[in-house]
CSV table of C-alpha atoms in Angstrom, one decimal:
chain,number,residue,atom,x,y,z
A,1,ASN,CA,-102.9,-266.0,30.1
A,2,ALA,CA,-100.4,-265.3,32.3
A,3,GLY,CA,-98.0,-268.4,33.6
A,4,VAL,CA,-97.6,-268.5,36.9
A,5,MET,CA,-95.7,-266.3,38.7
A,6,GLN,CA,-92.8,-266.1,41.0
A,7,ASN,CA,-91.1,-263.3,42.5
A,8,PRO,CA,-88.4,-262.8,43.1
A,9,ARG,CA,-86.9,-265.1,40.7
A,10,HIS,CA,-83.2,-263.7,42.5
A,11,LEU,CA,-83.6,-263.5,45.8
A,12,VAL,CA,-80.1,-263.3,48.3
A,13,ARG,CA,-80.2,-263.8,52.4
A,14,ARG,CA,-78.0,-263.3,54.8
A,15,ARG,CA,-77.9,-265.8,57.7
A,16,GLY,CA,-80.8,-265.3,60.1
A,17,GLN,CA,-82.8,-263.2,58.0
A,18,GLU,CA,-85.9,-264.2,56.5
A,19,ALA,CA,-87.2,-264.9,53.4
A,20,ARG,CA,-90.3,-264.9,51.7
A,21,LEU,CA,-91.2,-265.9,48.0
A,22,ARG,CA,-94.1,-265.6,46.3
A,23,CYS,CA,-96.4,-267.7,44.1
A,24,SER,CA,-99.1,-266.0,42.0
A,25,PRO,CA,-101.0,-268.8,40.4
A,26,MET,CA,-102.2,-268.7,36.5
A,27,LYS,CA,-105.7,-267.4,36.8
A,28,GLY,CA,-109.1,-269.4,37.4
A,29,HIS,CA,-106.4,-272.1,39.3
A,30,SER,CA,-106.9,-272.9,42.6
A,31,HIS,CA,-104.6,-275.5,43.8
A,32,VAL,CA,-100.6,-274.5,44.8
A,33,TYR,CA,-97.9,-276.4,45.0
A,34,TRP,CA,-94.3,-275.8,46.4
A,35,TYR,CA,-91.0,-278.1,45.4
A,36,ARG,CA,-87.2,-277.5,46.4
A,37,GLN,CA,-84.3,-278.2,43.8
A,38,LEU,CA,-80.8,-278.3,45.6
A,39,PRO,CA,-78.1,-277.9,42.8
A,40,GLU,CA,-77.9,-281.1,40.7
A,41,GLU,CA,-81.1,-282.3,41.4
A,42,GLY,CA,-84.5,-283.1,41.4
A,43,LEU,CA,-87.3,-281.4,42.8
A,44,LYS,CA,-88.6,-282.7,46.3
A,45,PHE,CA,-92.3,-281.6,47.2
A,46,MET,CA,-93.0,-279.4,50.4
A,47,VAL,CA,-96.5,-278.6,51.1
A,48,TYR,CA,-99.9,-278.6,48.6
A,49,LEU,CA,-102.2,-275.9,49.3
A,50,GLN,CA,-106.0,-275.0,48.5
A,51,LYS,CA,-107.1,-271.3,49.3
A,52,GLU,CA,-106.5,-270.9,52.8
A,53,ASN,CA,-106.0,-274.2,53.1
A,54,ILE,CA,-103.1,-276.7,54.0
A,55,ILE,CA,-103.9,-280.1,52.2
A,56,ASP,CA,-100.7,-281.7,52.6
A,57,GLU,CA,-97.1,-279.8,54.0
A,58,SER,CA,-95.5,-283.6,54.8
A,59,GLY,CA,-92.4,-282.2,53.0
A,60,MET,CA,-92.0,-278.8,55.0
A,61,PRO,CA,-89.1,-279.1,57.4
A,62,LYS,CA,-90.6,-278.9,60.6
A,63,GLU,CA,-89.2,-275.6,62.4
A,64,ARG,CA,-88.5,-272.0,60.1
A,65,PHE,CA,-90.7,-273.3,56.9
A,66,SER,CA,-94.3,-272.1,56.3
A,67,ALA,CA,-96.9,-271.4,53.9
A,68,GLU,CA,-99.5,-270.0,52.8
A,69,PHE,CA,-102.7,-269.3,50.1
A,70,PRO,CA,-105.0,-266.7,51.2
A,71,LYS,CA,-107.7,-265.8,50.0
A,72,GLU,CA,-106.8,-263.1,47.8
A,73,GLY,CA,-104.0,-262.3,46.7
A,74,PRO,CA,-100.0,-264.4,46.8
A,75,SER,CA,-99.3,-268.0,47.8
A,76,ILE,CA,-96.0,-267.4,50.5
A,77,LEU,CA,-93.7,-269.3,51.3
A,78,ARG,CA,-91.1,-268.1,54.4
A,79,ILE,CA,-88.3,-269.1,55.5
A,80,GLN,CA,-87.0,-267.9,58.9
A,81,GLN,CA,-84.0,-267.3,60.3
A,82,VAL,CA,-82.2,-268.6,56.4
A,83,VAL,CA,-79.6,-271.1,56.7
A,84,ARG,CA,-76.6,-271.5,53.6
A,85,GLY,CA,-78.4,-275.3,53.4
A,86,ASP,CA,-81.3,-273.0,52.6
A,87,SER,CA,-79.9,-272.0,49.5
A,88,ALA,CA,-81.5,-273.7,46.5
A,89,ALA,CA,-84.1,-272.9,43.9
A,90,TYR,CA,-87.9,-272.7,45.2
A,91,PHE,CA,-90.6,-273.8,42.2
A,92,CYS,CA,-94.4,-272.9,42.8
A,93,ALA,CA,-96.6,-275.1,40.5
A,94,SER,CA,-100.3,-274.3,39.9
A,95,SER,CA,-103.5,-276.7,38.6
A,96,GLN,CA,-106.6,-275.8,38.7
A,97,ASP,CA,-108.1,-279.6,40.2
A,98,ARG,CA,-107.2,-282.1,42.1
A,99,ASN,CA,-106.0,-284.9,39.0
A,100,THR,CA,-105.7,-282.0,36.5
A,101,GLU,CA,-101.9,-281.2,35.2
A,102,ALA,CA,-99.6,-278.9,36.5
A,103,PHE,CA,-97.7,-275.4,35.5
A,104,PHE,CA,-94.7,-274.8,37.3
A,105,GLY,CA,-93.4,-270.9,37.2
A,106,GLN,CA,-89.4,-270.2,36.9
A,107,GLY,CA,-88.9,-270.2,40.4
A,108,THR,CA,-87.4,-267.9,42.9
A,109,ARG,CA,-83.2,-268.9,43.6
A,110,LEU,CA,-82.3,-268.3,47.3
A,111,THR,CA,-79.1,-267.3,47.8
A,112,VAL,CA,-77.8,-267.4,51.4
A,113,VAL,CA,-74.6,-266.0,52.2
B,1,GLN,CA,-85.7,-293.1,50.5
B,2,GLN,CA,-86.0,-292.7,46.4
B,3,GLN,CA,-89.2,-294.1,45.1
B,4,VAL,CA,-88.3,-293.1,41.9
B,5,LYS,CA,-85.5,-293.8,40.2
B,6,GLN,CA,-84.0,-292.4,36.9
B,7,SER,CA,-80.8,-292.8,35.3
B,8,PRO,CA,-78.5,-292.1,33.1
B,9,GLN,CA,-77.5,-289.2,35.3
B,10,SER,CA,-76.2,-287.3,32.1
B,11,LEU,CA,-76.7,-289.1,28.2
B,12,ILE,CA,-75.0,-287.2,24.9
B,13,VAL,CA,-76.5,-288.1,21.9
B,14,GLN,CA,-75.8,-288.0,17.8
B,15,LYS,CA,-77.9,-284.9,16.3
B,16,GLY,CA,-80.9,-287.5,14.7
B,17,GLY,CA,-80.5,-290.6,17.4
B,18,ILE,CA,-82.7,-292.0,19.3
B,19,SER,CA,-82.2,-291.4,23.4
B,20,ILE,CA,-84.2,-292.9,26.2
B,21,ILE,CA,-84.2,-292.5,29.5
B,22,ASN,CA,-85.2,-295.0,32.0
B,23,CYS,CA,-87.0,-294.9,35.1
B,24,ALA,CA,-88.3,-297.3,37.7
B,25,TYR,CA,-90.6,-296.8,40.8
B,26,GLU,CA,-91.5,-298.7,44.0
B,27,ASN,CA,-94.7,-297.7,45.6
B,28,THR,CA,-97.5,-299.0,43.2
B,29,ALA,CA,-99.8,-296.4,44.2
B,30,PHE,CA,-98.6,-294.5,42.2
B,31,ASP,CA,-101.4,-293.4,39.0
B,32,TYR,CA,-99.9,-290.2,36.9
B,33,PHE,CA,-96.5,-290.8,35.2
B,34,PRO,CA,-95.4,-287.4,33.4
B,35,TRP,CA,-91.8,-285.9,32.2
B,36,TYR,CA,-90.5,-282.4,32.2
B,37,GLN,CA,-87.9,-281.0,30.5
B,38,GLN,CA,-86.5,-278.1,31.8
B,39,PHE,CA,-84.0,-275.5,30.6
B,40,PRO,CA,-81.7,-274.1,32.4
B,41,GLY,CA,-82.7,-270.5,34.5
B,42,LYS,CA,-86.6,-272.5,33.9
B,43,GLY,CA,-89.0,-274.5,35.9
B,44,PRO,CA,-90.0,-277.9,34.6
B,45,ALA,CA,-92.3,-278.0,32.2
B,46,LEU,CA,-95.2,-281.2,30.7
B,47,LEU,CA,-93.7,-282.9,28.2
B,48,ILE,CA,-96.4,-286.3,28.1
B,49,ALA,CA,-97.5,-287.8,30.7
B,50,ILE,CA,-99.6,-291.8,31.1
B,51,ARG,CA,-101.2,-293.7,33.0
B,52,PRO,CA,-100.6,-297.0,34.0
B,53,ASP,CA,-103.5,-298.4,32.0
B,54,VAL,CA,-101.7,-297.9,29.1
B,55,SER,CA,-98.5,-299.2,27.4
B,56,GLU,CA,-97.1,-296.7,25.4
B,57,LYS,CA,-98.2,-293.1,24.4
B,58,LYS,CA,-96.5,-291.4,21.8
B,59,GLU,CA,-96.9,-288.1,20.8
B,60,GLY,CA,-94.8,-286.4,18.0
B,61,ARG,CA,-91.0,-287.2,18.2
B,62,PHE,CA,-91.3,-288.3,22.1
B,63,THR,CA,-92.3,-291.9,23.8
B,64,ILE,CA,-93.3,-292.9,26.4
B,65,SER,CA,-93.5,-296.4,27.0
B,66,PHE,CA,-94.7,-298.2,30.3
B,67,ASN,CA,-94.0,-301.7,32.1
B,68,LYS,CA,-96.7,-301.8,34.9
B,69,SER,CA,-95.4,-305.9,35.9
B,70,ALA,CA,-91.4,-304.7,35.7
B,71,LYS,CA,-92.9,-301.0,37.5
B,72,GLN,CA,-89.8,-299.4,34.6
B,73,PHE,CA,-91.0,-296.6,32.4
B,74,SER,CA,-89.3,-295.2,30.0
B,75,LEU,CA,-89.1,-291.5,27.8
B,76,HIS,CA,-87.9,-291.8,23.6
B,77,ILE,CA,-87.2,-288.6,21.7
B,78,MET,CA,-86.6,-290.5,18.6
B,79,ASP,CA,-84.7,-287.9,15.6
B,80,SER,CA,-83.2,-285.8,18.9
B,81,GLN,CA,-82.7,-282.5,17.5
B,82,PRO,CA,-80.1,-280.1,19.2
B,83,GLY,CA,-83.1,-278.0,20.9
B,84,ASP,CA,-83.9,-281.6,22.4
B,85,SER,CA,-80.8,-280.1,24.8
B,86,ALA,CA,-82.1,-279.8,28.1
B,87,THR,CA,-82.5,-282.2,31.4
B,88,TYR,CA,-85.3,-284.2,31.6
B,89,PHE,CA,-87.3,-285.7,34.8
B,90,CYS,CA,-89.2,-288.6,35.4
B,91,ALA,CA,-91.7,-288.5,37.9
B,92,ALA,CA,-94.9,-290.6,39.9
B,93,THR,CA,-97.5,-288.1,41.2
B,94,LEU,CA,-99.9,-290.3,43.9
B,95,ASN,CA,-102.7,-287.9,46.0
B,96,GLU,CA,-102.3,-284.9,44.1
B,97,LYS,CA,-98.1,-285.2,45.1
B,98,LEU,CA,-95.4,-285.3,41.9
B,99,THR,CA,-92.5,-287.3,43.0
B,100,PHE,CA,-89.7,-286.3,40.9
B,101,GLY,CA,-86.5,-288.6,39.3
B,102,THR,CA,-82.7,-286.8,39.5
B,103,GLY,CA,-83.0,-286.0,36.1
B,104,THR,CA,-81.0,-286.8,33.1
B,105,ARG,CA,-79.0,-283.7,31.8
B,106,LEU,CA,-78.9,-284.4,27.9
B,107,THR,CA,-76.9,-283.4,25.2
B,108,ILE,CA,-77.5,-283.6,21.2
B,109,ILE,CA,-74.8,-283.1,19.5
B,110,PRO,CA,-74.5,-282.2,15.5
């Protein structure tokens, strides 16, 4: 049973480009969470999604960031017009139900040059 | 606003010693307190967790002590080994959302 799969593992974008980060949850998991980790800091919650629904996006910046979890396919975190401050590790986690353990992927390290 | 405060930022412990990492939280509505271990280049992995109605939980060499009245909890690693060298994060959960501490970089020396 494969774990949470994130790709790409590393992503380099020039300022102003778009970044698309993908997350395939563990088999049987329908809850997905995205977190951002800046260097030498803890993870910060961004968004919580269930299939086709955004449950909590209180940690998402108001502009340029969006997330989706379609009925088929992976969850996508999309960052438009990236800036240097977006450089970070982005982690996805998934869980089977509410109040069950969330498992993390290995992250996507985004570098904006 | 830092809702979960973690200390120390870094910790060096001799092999065989006890590693102790402390966390304090502010929001009394938090209902689940996990600890995560993260190796460089990897995602966080759940180590051990506790609910606020329990004062202590032990799994192997890892123990969580929880003080609800003080709003504090700590991780104790007994007989620390070089393989325990990693960054450790405490966290607190409310409505499925994890709030993490800032992490402790633990180094176990021979």
